[in-house]
PDB file of C-alpha atoms in Angstrom:
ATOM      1  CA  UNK A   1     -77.422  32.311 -55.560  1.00 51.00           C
ATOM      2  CA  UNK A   2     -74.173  34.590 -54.594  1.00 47.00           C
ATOM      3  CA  UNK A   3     -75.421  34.509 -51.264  1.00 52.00           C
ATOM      4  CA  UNK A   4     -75.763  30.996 -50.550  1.00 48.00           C
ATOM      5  CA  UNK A   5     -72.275  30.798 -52.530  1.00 48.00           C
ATOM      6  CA  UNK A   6     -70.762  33.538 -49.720  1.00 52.00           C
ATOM      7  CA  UNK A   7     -72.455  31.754 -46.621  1.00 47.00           C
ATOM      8  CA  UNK A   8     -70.605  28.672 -47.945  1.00 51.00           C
ATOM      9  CA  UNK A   9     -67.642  30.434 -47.823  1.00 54.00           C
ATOM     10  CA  UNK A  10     -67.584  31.492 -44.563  1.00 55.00           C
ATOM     11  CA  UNK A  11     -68.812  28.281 -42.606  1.00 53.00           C
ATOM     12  CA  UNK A  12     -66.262  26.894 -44.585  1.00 50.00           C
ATOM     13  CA  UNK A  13     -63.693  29.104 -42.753  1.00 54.00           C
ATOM     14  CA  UNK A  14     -65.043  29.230 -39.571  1.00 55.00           C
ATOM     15  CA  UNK A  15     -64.880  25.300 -39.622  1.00 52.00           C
ATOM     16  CA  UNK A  16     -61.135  25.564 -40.292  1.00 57.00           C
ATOM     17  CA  UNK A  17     -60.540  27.808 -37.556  1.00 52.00           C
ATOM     18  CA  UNK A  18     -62.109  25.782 -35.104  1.00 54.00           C
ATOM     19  CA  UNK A  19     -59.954  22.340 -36.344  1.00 54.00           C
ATOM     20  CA  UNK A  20     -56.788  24.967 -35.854  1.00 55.00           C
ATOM     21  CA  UNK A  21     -57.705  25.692 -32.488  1.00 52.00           C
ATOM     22  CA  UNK A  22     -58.583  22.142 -31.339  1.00 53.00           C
ATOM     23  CA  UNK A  23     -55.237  20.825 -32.896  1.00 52.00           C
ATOM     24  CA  UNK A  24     -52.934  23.464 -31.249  1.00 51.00           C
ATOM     25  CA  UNK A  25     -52.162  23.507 -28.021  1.00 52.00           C
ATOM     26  CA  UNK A  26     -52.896  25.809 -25.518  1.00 53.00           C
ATOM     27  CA  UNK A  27     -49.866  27.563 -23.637  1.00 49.00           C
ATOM     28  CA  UNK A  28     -52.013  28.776 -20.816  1.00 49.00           C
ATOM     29  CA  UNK A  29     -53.393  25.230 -19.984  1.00 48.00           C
ATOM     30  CA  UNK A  30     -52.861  23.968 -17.202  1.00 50.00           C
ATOM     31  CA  UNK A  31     -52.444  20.177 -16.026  1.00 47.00           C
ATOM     32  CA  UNK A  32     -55.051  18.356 -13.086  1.00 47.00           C
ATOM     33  CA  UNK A  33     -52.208  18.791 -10.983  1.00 48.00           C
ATOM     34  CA  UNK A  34     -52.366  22.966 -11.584  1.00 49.00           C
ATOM     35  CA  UNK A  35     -48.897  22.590 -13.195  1.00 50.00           C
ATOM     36  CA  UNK A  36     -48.325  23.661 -16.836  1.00 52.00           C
ATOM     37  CA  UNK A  37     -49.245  20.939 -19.093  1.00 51.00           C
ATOM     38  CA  UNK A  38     -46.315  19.752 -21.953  1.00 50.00           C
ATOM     39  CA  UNK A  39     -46.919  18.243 -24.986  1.00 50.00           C
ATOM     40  CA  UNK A  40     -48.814  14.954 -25.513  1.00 50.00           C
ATOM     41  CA  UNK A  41     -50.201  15.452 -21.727  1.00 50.00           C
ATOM     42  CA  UNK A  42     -47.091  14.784 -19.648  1.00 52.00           C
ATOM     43  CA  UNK A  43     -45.724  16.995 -17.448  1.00 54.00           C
ATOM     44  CA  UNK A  44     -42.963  19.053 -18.086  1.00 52.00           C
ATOM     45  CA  UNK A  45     -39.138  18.322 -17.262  1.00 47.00           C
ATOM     46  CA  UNK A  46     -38.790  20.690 -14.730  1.00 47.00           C
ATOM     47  CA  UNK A  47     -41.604  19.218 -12.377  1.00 54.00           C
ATOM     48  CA  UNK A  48     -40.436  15.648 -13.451  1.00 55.00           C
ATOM     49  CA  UNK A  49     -38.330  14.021 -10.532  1.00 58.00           C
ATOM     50  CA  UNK A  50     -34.543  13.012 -11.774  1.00 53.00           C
ATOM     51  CA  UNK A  51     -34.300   9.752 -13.762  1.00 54.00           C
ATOM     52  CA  UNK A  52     -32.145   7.421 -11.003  1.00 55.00           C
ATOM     53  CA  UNK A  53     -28.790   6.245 -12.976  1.00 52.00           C
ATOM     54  CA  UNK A  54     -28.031   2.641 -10.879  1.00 58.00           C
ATOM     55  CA  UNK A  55     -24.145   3.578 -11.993  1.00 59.00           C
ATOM     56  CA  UNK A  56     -23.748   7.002 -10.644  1.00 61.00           C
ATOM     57  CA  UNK A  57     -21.420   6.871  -7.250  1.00 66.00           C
ATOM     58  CA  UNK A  58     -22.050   7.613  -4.119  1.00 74.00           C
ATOM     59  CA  UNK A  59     -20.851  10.862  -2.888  1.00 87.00           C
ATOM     60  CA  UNK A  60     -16.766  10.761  -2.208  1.00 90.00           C
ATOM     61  CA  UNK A  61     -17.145  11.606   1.682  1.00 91.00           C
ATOM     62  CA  UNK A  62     -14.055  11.247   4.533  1.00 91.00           C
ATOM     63  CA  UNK A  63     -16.717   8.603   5.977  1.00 91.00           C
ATOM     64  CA  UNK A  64     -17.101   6.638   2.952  1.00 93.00           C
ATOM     65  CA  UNK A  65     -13.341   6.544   2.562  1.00 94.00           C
ATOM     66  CA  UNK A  66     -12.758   5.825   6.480  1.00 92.00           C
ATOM     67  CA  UNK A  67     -15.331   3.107   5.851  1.00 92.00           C
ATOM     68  CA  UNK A  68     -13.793   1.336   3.330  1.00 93.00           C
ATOM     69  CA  UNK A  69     -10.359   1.451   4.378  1.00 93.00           C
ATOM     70  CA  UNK A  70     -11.841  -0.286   7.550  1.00 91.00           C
ATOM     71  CA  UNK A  71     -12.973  -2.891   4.980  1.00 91.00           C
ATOM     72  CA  UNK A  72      -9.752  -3.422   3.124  1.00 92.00           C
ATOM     73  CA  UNK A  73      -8.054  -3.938   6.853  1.00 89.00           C
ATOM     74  CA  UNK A  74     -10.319  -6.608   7.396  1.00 85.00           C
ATOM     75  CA  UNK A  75     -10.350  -8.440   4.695  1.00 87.00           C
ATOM     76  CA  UNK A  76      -7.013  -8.224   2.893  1.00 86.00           C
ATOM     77  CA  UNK A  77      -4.675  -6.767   6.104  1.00 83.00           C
ATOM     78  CA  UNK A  78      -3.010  -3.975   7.321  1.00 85.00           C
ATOM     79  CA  UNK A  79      -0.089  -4.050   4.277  1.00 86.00           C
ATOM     80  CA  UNK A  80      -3.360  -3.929   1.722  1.00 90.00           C
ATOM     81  CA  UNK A  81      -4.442  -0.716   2.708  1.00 92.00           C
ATOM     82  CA  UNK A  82      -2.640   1.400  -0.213  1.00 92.00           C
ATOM     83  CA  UNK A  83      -3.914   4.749  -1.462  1.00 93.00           C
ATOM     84  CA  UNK A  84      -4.224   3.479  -4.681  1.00 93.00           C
ATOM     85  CA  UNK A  85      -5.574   0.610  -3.849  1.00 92.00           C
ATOM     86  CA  UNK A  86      -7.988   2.355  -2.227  1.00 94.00           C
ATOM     87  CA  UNK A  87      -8.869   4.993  -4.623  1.00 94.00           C
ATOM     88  CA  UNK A  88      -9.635   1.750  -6.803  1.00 92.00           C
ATOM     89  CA  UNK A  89     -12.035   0.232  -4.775  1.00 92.00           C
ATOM     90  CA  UNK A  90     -13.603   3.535  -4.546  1.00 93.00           C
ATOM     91  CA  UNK A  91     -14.264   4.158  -8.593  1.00 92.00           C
ATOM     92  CA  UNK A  92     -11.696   7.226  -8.078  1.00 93.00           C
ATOM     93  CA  UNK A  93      -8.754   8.754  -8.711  1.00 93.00           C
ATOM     94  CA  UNK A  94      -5.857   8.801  -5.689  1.00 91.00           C
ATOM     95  CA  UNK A  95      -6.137  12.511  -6.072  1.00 92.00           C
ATOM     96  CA  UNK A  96      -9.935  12.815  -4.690  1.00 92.00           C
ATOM     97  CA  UNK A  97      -8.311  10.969  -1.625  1.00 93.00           C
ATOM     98  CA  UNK A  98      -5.915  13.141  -0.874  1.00 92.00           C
ATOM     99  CA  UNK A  99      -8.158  15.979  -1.110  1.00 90.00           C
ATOM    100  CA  UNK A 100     -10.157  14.946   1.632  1.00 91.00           C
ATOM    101  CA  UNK A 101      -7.385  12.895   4.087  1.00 92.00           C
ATOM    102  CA  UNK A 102      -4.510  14.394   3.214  1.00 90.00           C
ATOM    103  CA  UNK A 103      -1.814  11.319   3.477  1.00 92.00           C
ATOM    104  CA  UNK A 104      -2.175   7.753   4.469  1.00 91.00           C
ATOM    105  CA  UNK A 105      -0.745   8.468   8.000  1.00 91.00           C
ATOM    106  CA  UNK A 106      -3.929  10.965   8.640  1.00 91.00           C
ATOM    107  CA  UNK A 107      -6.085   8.300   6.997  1.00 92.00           C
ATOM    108  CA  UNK A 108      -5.072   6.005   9.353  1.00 92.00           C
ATOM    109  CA  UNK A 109      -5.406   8.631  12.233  1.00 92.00           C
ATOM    110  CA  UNK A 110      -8.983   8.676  11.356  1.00 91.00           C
ATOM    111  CA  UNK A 111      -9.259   5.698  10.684  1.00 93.00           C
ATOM    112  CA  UNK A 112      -7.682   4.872  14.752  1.00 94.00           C
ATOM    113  CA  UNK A 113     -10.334   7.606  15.838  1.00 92.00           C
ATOM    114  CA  UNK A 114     -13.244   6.440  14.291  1.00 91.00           C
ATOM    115  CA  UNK A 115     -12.789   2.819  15.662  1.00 94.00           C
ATOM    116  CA  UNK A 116     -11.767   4.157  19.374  1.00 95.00           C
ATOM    117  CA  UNK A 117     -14.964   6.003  19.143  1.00 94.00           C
ATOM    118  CA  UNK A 118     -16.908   2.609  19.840  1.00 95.00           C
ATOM    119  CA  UNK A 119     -15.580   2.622  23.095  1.00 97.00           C
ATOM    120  CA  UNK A 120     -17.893   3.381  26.188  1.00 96.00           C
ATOM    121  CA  UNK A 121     -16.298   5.721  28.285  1.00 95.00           C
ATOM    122  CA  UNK A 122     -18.904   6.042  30.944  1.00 94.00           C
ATOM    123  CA  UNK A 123     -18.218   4.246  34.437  1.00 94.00           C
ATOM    124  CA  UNK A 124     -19.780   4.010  37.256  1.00 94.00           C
ATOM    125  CA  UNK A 125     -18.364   6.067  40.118  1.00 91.00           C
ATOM    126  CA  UNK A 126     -19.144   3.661  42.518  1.00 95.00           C
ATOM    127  CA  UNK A 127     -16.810   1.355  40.910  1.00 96.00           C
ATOM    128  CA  UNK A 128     -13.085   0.408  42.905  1.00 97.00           C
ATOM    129  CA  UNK A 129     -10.493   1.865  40.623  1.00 97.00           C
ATOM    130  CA  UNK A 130      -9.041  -1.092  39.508  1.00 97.00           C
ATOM    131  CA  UNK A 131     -12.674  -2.328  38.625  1.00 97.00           C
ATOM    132  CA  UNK A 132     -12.902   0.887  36.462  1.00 98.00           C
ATOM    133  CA  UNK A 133      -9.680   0.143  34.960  1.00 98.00           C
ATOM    134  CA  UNK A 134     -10.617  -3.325  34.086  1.00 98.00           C
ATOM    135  CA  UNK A 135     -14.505  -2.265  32.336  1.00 98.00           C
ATOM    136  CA  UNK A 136     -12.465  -0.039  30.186  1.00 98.00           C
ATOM    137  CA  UNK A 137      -9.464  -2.703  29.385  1.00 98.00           C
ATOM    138  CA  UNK A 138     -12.335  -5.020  28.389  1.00 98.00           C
ATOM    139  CA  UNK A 139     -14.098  -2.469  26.375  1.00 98.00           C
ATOM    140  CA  UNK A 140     -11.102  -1.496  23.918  1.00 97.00           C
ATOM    141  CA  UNK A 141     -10.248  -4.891  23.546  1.00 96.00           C
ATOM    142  CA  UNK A 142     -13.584  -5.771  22.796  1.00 95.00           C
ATOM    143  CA  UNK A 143     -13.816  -3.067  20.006  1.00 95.00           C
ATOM    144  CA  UNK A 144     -10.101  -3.677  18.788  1.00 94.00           C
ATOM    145  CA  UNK A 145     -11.452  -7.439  18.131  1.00 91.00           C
ATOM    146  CA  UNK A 146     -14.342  -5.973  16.131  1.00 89.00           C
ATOM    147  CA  UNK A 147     -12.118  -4.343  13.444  1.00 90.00           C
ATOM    148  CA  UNK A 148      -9.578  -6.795  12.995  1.00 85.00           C
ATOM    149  CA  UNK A 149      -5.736  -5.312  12.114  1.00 87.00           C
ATOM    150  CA  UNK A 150      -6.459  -2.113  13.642  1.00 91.00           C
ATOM    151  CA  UNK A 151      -4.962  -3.218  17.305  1.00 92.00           C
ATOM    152  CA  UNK A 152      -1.609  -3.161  14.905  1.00 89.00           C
ATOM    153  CA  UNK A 153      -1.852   0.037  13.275  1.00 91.00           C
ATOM    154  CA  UNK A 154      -2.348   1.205  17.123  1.00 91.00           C
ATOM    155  CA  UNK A 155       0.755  -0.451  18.192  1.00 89.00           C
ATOM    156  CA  UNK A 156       2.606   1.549  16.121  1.00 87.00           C
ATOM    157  CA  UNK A 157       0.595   5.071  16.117  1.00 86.00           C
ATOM    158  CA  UNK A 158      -0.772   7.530  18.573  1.00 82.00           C
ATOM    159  CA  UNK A 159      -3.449   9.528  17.003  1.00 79.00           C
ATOM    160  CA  UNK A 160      -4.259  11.785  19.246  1.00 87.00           C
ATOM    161  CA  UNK A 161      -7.459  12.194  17.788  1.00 90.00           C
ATOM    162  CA  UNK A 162     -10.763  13.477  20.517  1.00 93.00           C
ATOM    163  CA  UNK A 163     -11.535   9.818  20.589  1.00 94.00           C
ATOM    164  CA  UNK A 164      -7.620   8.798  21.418  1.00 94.00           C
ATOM    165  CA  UNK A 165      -7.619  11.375  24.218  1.00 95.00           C
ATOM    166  CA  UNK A 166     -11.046  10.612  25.592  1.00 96.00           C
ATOM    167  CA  UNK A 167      -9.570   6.769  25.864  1.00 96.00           C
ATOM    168  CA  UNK A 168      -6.263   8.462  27.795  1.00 96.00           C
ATOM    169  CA  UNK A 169      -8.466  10.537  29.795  1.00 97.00           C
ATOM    170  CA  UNK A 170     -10.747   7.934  31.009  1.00 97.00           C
ATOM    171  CA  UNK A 171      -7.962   5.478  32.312  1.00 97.00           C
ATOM    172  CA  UNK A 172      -5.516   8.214  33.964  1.00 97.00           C
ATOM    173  CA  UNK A 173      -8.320   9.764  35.877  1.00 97.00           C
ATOM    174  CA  UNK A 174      -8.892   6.320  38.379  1.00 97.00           C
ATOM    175  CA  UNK A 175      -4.799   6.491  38.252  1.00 97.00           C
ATOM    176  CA  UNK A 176      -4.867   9.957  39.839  1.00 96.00           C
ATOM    177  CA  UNK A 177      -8.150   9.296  41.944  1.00 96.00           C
ATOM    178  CA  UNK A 178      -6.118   6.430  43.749  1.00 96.00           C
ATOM    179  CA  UNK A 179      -3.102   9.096  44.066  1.00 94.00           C
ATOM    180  CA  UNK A 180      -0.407   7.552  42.480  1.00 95.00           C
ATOM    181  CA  UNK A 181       2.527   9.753  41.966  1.00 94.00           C
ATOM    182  CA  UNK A 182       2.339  11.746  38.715  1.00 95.00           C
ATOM    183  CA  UNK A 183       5.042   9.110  36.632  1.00 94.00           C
ATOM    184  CA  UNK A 184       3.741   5.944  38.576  1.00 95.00           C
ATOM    185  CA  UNK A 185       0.364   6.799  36.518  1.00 96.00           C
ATOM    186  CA  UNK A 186       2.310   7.372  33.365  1.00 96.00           C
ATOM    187  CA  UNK A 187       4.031   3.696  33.583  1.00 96.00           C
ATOM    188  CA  UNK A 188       0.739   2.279  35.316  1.00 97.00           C
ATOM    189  CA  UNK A 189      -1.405   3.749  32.009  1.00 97.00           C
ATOM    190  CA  UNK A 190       0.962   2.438  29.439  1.00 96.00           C
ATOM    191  CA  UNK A 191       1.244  -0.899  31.117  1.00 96.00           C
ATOM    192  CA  UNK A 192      -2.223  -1.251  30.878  1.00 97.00           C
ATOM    193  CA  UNK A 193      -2.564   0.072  27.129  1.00 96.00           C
ATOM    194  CA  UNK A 194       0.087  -2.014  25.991  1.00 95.00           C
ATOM    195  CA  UNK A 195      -0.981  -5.247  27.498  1.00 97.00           C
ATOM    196  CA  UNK A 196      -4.603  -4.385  26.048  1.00 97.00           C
ATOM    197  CA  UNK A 197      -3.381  -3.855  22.786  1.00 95.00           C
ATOM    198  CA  UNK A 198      -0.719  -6.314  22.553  1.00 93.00           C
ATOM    199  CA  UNK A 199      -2.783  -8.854  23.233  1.00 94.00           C
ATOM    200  CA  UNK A 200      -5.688  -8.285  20.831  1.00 92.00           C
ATOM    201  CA  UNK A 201      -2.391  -7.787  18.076  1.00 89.00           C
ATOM    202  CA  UNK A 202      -0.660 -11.332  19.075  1.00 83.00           C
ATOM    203  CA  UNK A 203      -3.678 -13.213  20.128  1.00 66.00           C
ATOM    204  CA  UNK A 204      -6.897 -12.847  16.662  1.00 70.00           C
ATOM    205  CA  UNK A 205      -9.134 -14.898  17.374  1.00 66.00           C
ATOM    206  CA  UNK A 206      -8.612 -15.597  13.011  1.00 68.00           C
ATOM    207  CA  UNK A 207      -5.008 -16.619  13.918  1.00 75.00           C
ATOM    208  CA  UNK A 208      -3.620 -19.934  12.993  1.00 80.00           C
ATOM    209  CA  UNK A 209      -2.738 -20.933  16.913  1.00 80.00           C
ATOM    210  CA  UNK A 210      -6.041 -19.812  17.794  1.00 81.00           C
ATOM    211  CA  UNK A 211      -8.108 -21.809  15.328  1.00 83.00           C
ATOM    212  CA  UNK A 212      -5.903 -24.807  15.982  1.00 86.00           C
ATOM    213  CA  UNK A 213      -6.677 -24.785  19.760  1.00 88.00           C
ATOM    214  CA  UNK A 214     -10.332 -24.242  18.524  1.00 88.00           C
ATOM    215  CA  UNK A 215     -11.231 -27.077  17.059  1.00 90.00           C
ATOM    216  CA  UNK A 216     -11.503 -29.810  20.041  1.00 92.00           C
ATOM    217  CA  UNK A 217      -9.868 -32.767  17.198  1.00 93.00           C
ATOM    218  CA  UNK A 218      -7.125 -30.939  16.801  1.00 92.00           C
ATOM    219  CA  UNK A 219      -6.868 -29.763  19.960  1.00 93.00           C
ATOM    220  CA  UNK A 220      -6.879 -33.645  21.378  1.00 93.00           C
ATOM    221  CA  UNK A 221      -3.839 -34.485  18.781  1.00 94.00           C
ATOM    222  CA  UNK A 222      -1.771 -31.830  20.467  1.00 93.00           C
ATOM    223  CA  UNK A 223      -2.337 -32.524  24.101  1.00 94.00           C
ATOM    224  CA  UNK A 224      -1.658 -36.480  22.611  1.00 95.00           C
ATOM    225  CA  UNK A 225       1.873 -35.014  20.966  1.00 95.00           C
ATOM    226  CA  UNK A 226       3.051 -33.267  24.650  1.00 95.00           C
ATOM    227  CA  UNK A 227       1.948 -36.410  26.246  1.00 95.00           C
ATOM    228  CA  UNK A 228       4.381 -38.433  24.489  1.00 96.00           C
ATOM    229  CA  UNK A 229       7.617 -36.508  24.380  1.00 97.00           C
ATOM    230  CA  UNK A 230      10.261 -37.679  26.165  1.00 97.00           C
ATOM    231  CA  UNK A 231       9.849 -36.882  29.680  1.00 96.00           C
ATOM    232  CA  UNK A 232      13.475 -36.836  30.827  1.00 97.00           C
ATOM    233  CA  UNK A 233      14.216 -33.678  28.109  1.00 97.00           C
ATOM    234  CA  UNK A 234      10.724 -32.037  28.847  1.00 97.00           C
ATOM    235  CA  UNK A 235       9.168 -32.727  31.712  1.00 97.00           C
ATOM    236  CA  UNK A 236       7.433 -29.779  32.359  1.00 97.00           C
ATOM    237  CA  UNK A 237       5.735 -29.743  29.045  1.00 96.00           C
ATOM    238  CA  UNK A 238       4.724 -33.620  29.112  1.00 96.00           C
ATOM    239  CA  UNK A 239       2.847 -32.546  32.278  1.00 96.00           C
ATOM    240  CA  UNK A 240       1.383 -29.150  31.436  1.00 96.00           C
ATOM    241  CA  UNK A 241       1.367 -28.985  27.722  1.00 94.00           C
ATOM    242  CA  UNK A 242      -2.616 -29.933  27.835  1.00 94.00           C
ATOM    243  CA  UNK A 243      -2.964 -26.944  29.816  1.00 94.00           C
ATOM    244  CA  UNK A 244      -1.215 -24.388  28.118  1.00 92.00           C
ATOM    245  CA  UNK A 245      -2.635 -24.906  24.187  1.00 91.00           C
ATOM    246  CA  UNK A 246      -6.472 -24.265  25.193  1.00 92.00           C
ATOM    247  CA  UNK A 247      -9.337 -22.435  23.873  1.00 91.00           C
ATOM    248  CA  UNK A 248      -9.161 -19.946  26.640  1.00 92.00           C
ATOM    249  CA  UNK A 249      -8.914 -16.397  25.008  1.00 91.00           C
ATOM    250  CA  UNK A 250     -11.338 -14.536  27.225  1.00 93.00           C
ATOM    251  CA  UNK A 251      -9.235 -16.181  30.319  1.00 95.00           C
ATOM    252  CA  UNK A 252      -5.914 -15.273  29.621  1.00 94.00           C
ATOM    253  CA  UNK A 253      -6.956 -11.750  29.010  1.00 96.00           C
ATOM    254  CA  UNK A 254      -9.026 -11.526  32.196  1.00 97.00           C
ATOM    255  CA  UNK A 255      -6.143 -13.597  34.374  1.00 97.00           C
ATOM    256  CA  UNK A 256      -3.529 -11.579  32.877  1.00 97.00           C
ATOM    257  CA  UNK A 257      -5.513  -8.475  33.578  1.00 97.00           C
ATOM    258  CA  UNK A 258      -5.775  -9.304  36.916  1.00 97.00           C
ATOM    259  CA  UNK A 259      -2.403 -10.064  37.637  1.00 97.00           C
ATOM    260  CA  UNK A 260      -1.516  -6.994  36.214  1.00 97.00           C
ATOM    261  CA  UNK A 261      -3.833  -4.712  38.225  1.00 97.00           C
ATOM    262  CA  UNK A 262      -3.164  -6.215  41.600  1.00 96.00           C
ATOM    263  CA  UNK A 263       0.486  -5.752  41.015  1.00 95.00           C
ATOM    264  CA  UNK A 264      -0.504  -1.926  40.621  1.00 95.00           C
ATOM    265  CA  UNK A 265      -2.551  -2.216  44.061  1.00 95.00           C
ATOM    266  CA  UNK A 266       0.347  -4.046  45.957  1.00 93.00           C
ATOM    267  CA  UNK A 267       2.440  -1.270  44.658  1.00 90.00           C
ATOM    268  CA  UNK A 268       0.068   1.555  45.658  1.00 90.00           C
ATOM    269  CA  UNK A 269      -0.489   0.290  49.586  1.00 86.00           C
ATOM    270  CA  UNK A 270       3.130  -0.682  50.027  1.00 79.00           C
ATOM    271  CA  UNK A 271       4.720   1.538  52.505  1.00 62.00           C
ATOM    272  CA  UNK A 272       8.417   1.386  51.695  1.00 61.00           C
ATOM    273  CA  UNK A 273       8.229   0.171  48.082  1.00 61.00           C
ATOM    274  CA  UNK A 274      10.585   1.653  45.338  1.00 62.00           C
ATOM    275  CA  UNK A 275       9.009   3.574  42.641  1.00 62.00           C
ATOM    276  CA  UNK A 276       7.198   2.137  39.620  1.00 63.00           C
ATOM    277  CA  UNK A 277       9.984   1.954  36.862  1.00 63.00           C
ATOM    278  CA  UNK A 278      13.100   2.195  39.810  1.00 63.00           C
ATOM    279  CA  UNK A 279      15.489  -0.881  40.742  1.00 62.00           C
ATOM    280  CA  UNK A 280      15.108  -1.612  44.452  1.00 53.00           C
ATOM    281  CA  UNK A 281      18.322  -0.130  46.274  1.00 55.00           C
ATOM    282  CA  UNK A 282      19.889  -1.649  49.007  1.00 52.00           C
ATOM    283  CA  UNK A 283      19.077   0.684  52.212  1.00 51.00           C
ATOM    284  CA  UNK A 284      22.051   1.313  55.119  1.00 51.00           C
ATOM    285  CA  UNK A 285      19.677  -0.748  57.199  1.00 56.00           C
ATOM    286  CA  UNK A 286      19.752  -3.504  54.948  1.00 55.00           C
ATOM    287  CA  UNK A 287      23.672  -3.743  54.609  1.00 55.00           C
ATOM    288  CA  UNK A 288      23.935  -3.750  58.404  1.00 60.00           C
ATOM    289  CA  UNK A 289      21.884  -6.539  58.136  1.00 60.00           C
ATOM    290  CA  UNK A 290      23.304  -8.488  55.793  1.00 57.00           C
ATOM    291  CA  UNK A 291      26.746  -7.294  57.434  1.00 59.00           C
ATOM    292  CA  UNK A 292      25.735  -8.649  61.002  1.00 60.00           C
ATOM    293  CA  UNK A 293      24.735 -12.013  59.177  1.00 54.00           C
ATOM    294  CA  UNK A 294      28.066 -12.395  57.816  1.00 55.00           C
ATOM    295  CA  UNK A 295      30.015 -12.083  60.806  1.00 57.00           C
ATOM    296  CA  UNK A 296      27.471 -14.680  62.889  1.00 53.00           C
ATOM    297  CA  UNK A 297      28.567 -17.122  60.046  1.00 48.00           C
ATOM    298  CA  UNK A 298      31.749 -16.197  60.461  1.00 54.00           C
ATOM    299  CA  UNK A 299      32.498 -16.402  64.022  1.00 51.00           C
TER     300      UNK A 299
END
C-alpha cells in the first residue's frame, strides 16, 4: 500500500513538471524565420520594421527649402517670400532656415541657381553666332517663364552661382568667337541679358494686359475702342491700334530679338563704325565736307 501511495506521488510531480515546461517559454527558441521568437509568437521589436507616423516631416534639406520658396514665388509673388513665412509653410522654426541658407539674399542666390540650372547650354558648333545667341536667348526665357517672379528677383541680383556663370560663359564665348573687341562683348552680353530678362519681367503671360489681349472678345472691344477715337488727335493709333494690342508674345520676343542681334552684326562688319557704347564724332573729313557745302550755298 505505501508503495502505490509513493508511485502516486511521483507521477503526480512529474505531471506538474511537464505542465511547467509546456507553459514557459523557451529562450532558446527560435521563430520559422530563424529569428528569436517573443512572446505570444510575434517577433521581437528589434527585427520589427518602424511603425510609419503619417505626421512626422520630411527631412529639413536646402532642396526642400529651395523648393518651396520656388512655390511661394509662384503662387503668392516675389514680396511673399519671407523667412518666416517660409519657415511656416515648412512646420519649422526660422532658425532651422538659417542654418542651412544662411540669409534670404543667399536663399534667393540659390534659389536664381537652381532655376538657371534648367537651361541647356549645349549648342551646336555649326551654328552662326548670332543663331547661337538666339537658341540660348530663347532657352532662358523659356525657363524664366516656367518659374514665374524669378525673371524679377534676376533683374535685381547677380548670383554668381556655377549655374549663373555657365549662362555668362555660354553667351560671351560666340561674342569673342565673332571677335568683337573685349567691351563691345561686355555691352553686346548685357544687351542681350537685359532684353531677355526684361521682357519675361514686363511681359507674364499671367499679366492683366496679356490676358486681356488673350481673350479674342475682349480683344475685338479694344481694336473697336482705337477705331473710334477721334482721328484728328490720334491718328496713328485709330490706324494701328488693332495691331499693336495682340496676342503675339512669342513674336515680339523673336522680332525684338532679331532686331537686336542684327544691330550687333551691322556693328561687327562695319568698317568705320564708332564703338559699341561711343557717340559718333564728327571726323576732319566730315567738317570739310559739311564746310565745302556751306560755302556752295553760300556763293
Amino acid at each position: 500500500m505505501l508503495n502505490i501511495v509513493q508511485l502516486s506521488r511521483s507521477t503526480f510531480k512529474e505531471a506538474q513538471v511537464e505542465q511547467r515546461q509546456q507553459a514557459a517559454p523557451n529562450k532558446h527558441a527560435r521563430a520559422g524565420s530563424g529569428l528569436p521568437a517573443a512572446a505570444g509568437g510575434s517577433r521581437s521589436l528589434w527585427f520589427n520594421p518602424p511603425i510609419e507616423d503619417p505626421d512626422r516631416r520630411p527631412q529639413l534639406t536646402r532642396e526642400r527649402i529651395v523648393t518651396e520658396a520656388l512655390a511661394v514665388i509662384a503662387e503668392d509673388g516675389v514680396q511673399a517670400l519671407t523667412m518666416r513665412s517660409l519657415a511656416a509653410r515648412l512646420g519649422v522654426v526660422p532658425g532651422a532656415l538659417y542654418h542651412h541658407v544662411g540669409n534670404k539674399q543667399r536663399l534667393q542666390d540659390l534659389l536664381l541657381d537652381g532655376v538657371l540650372a534648367e537651361i541647356d547650354f549645349h549648342l551646336d558648333s555649326s551654328l552662326a553666332w548670332t543663331q547661337q545667341l538666339k537658341v540660348l536667348a530663347h532657352r532662358l526665357r523659356q525657363v524664366l517663364e516656367a518659374h514665374p517672379g524669378v525673371a524679377g528677383i534676376l533683374k535685381t541680383r547677380d548670383p554668381l552661382g556655377p549655374h549663373s556663370l555657365a549662362l555668362a560663359e555660354a553667351l560671351l564665348a560666340p561674342l569673342q568667337a565673332a571677335e568683337f573687341a573685349d567691351r563691345e562683348a561686355g555691352l553686346a552680353f548685357s544687351l542681350l541679358v537685359d532684353y531677355t530678362v526684361g521682357f519675361a519681367v514686363s511681359s507674364t503671360p499671367t499679366s492683366v494686359n496679356e490676358q486681356r489681349v488673350r481673350d479674342a472678345a475682349i480683344r475685338g472691344q479694344l481694336h473697336e475702342f482705337f477705331r473710334s477715337l477721334p482721328p484728328d488727335r490720334f491718328p496713328a493709333l485709330v490706324a494701328l491700334g488693332e495691331h499693336v494690342w495682340l496676342d503675339n508674345r512669342d513674336e515680339r520676343f523673336t522680332v525684338g530679338l532679331q532686331v537686336l542681334v542684327d544691330g550687333l552684326e551691322h556693328a561687327r562688319r562695319s568698317p568705320h563704325r564708332p564703338a559699341l557704347g561711343e557717340r559718333p564724332t564728327t571726323t576732319a573729313r566730315t567738317t570739310r565736307r559739311r564746310e565745302d557745302a556751306q560755302q556752295a550755298v553760300a556763293g
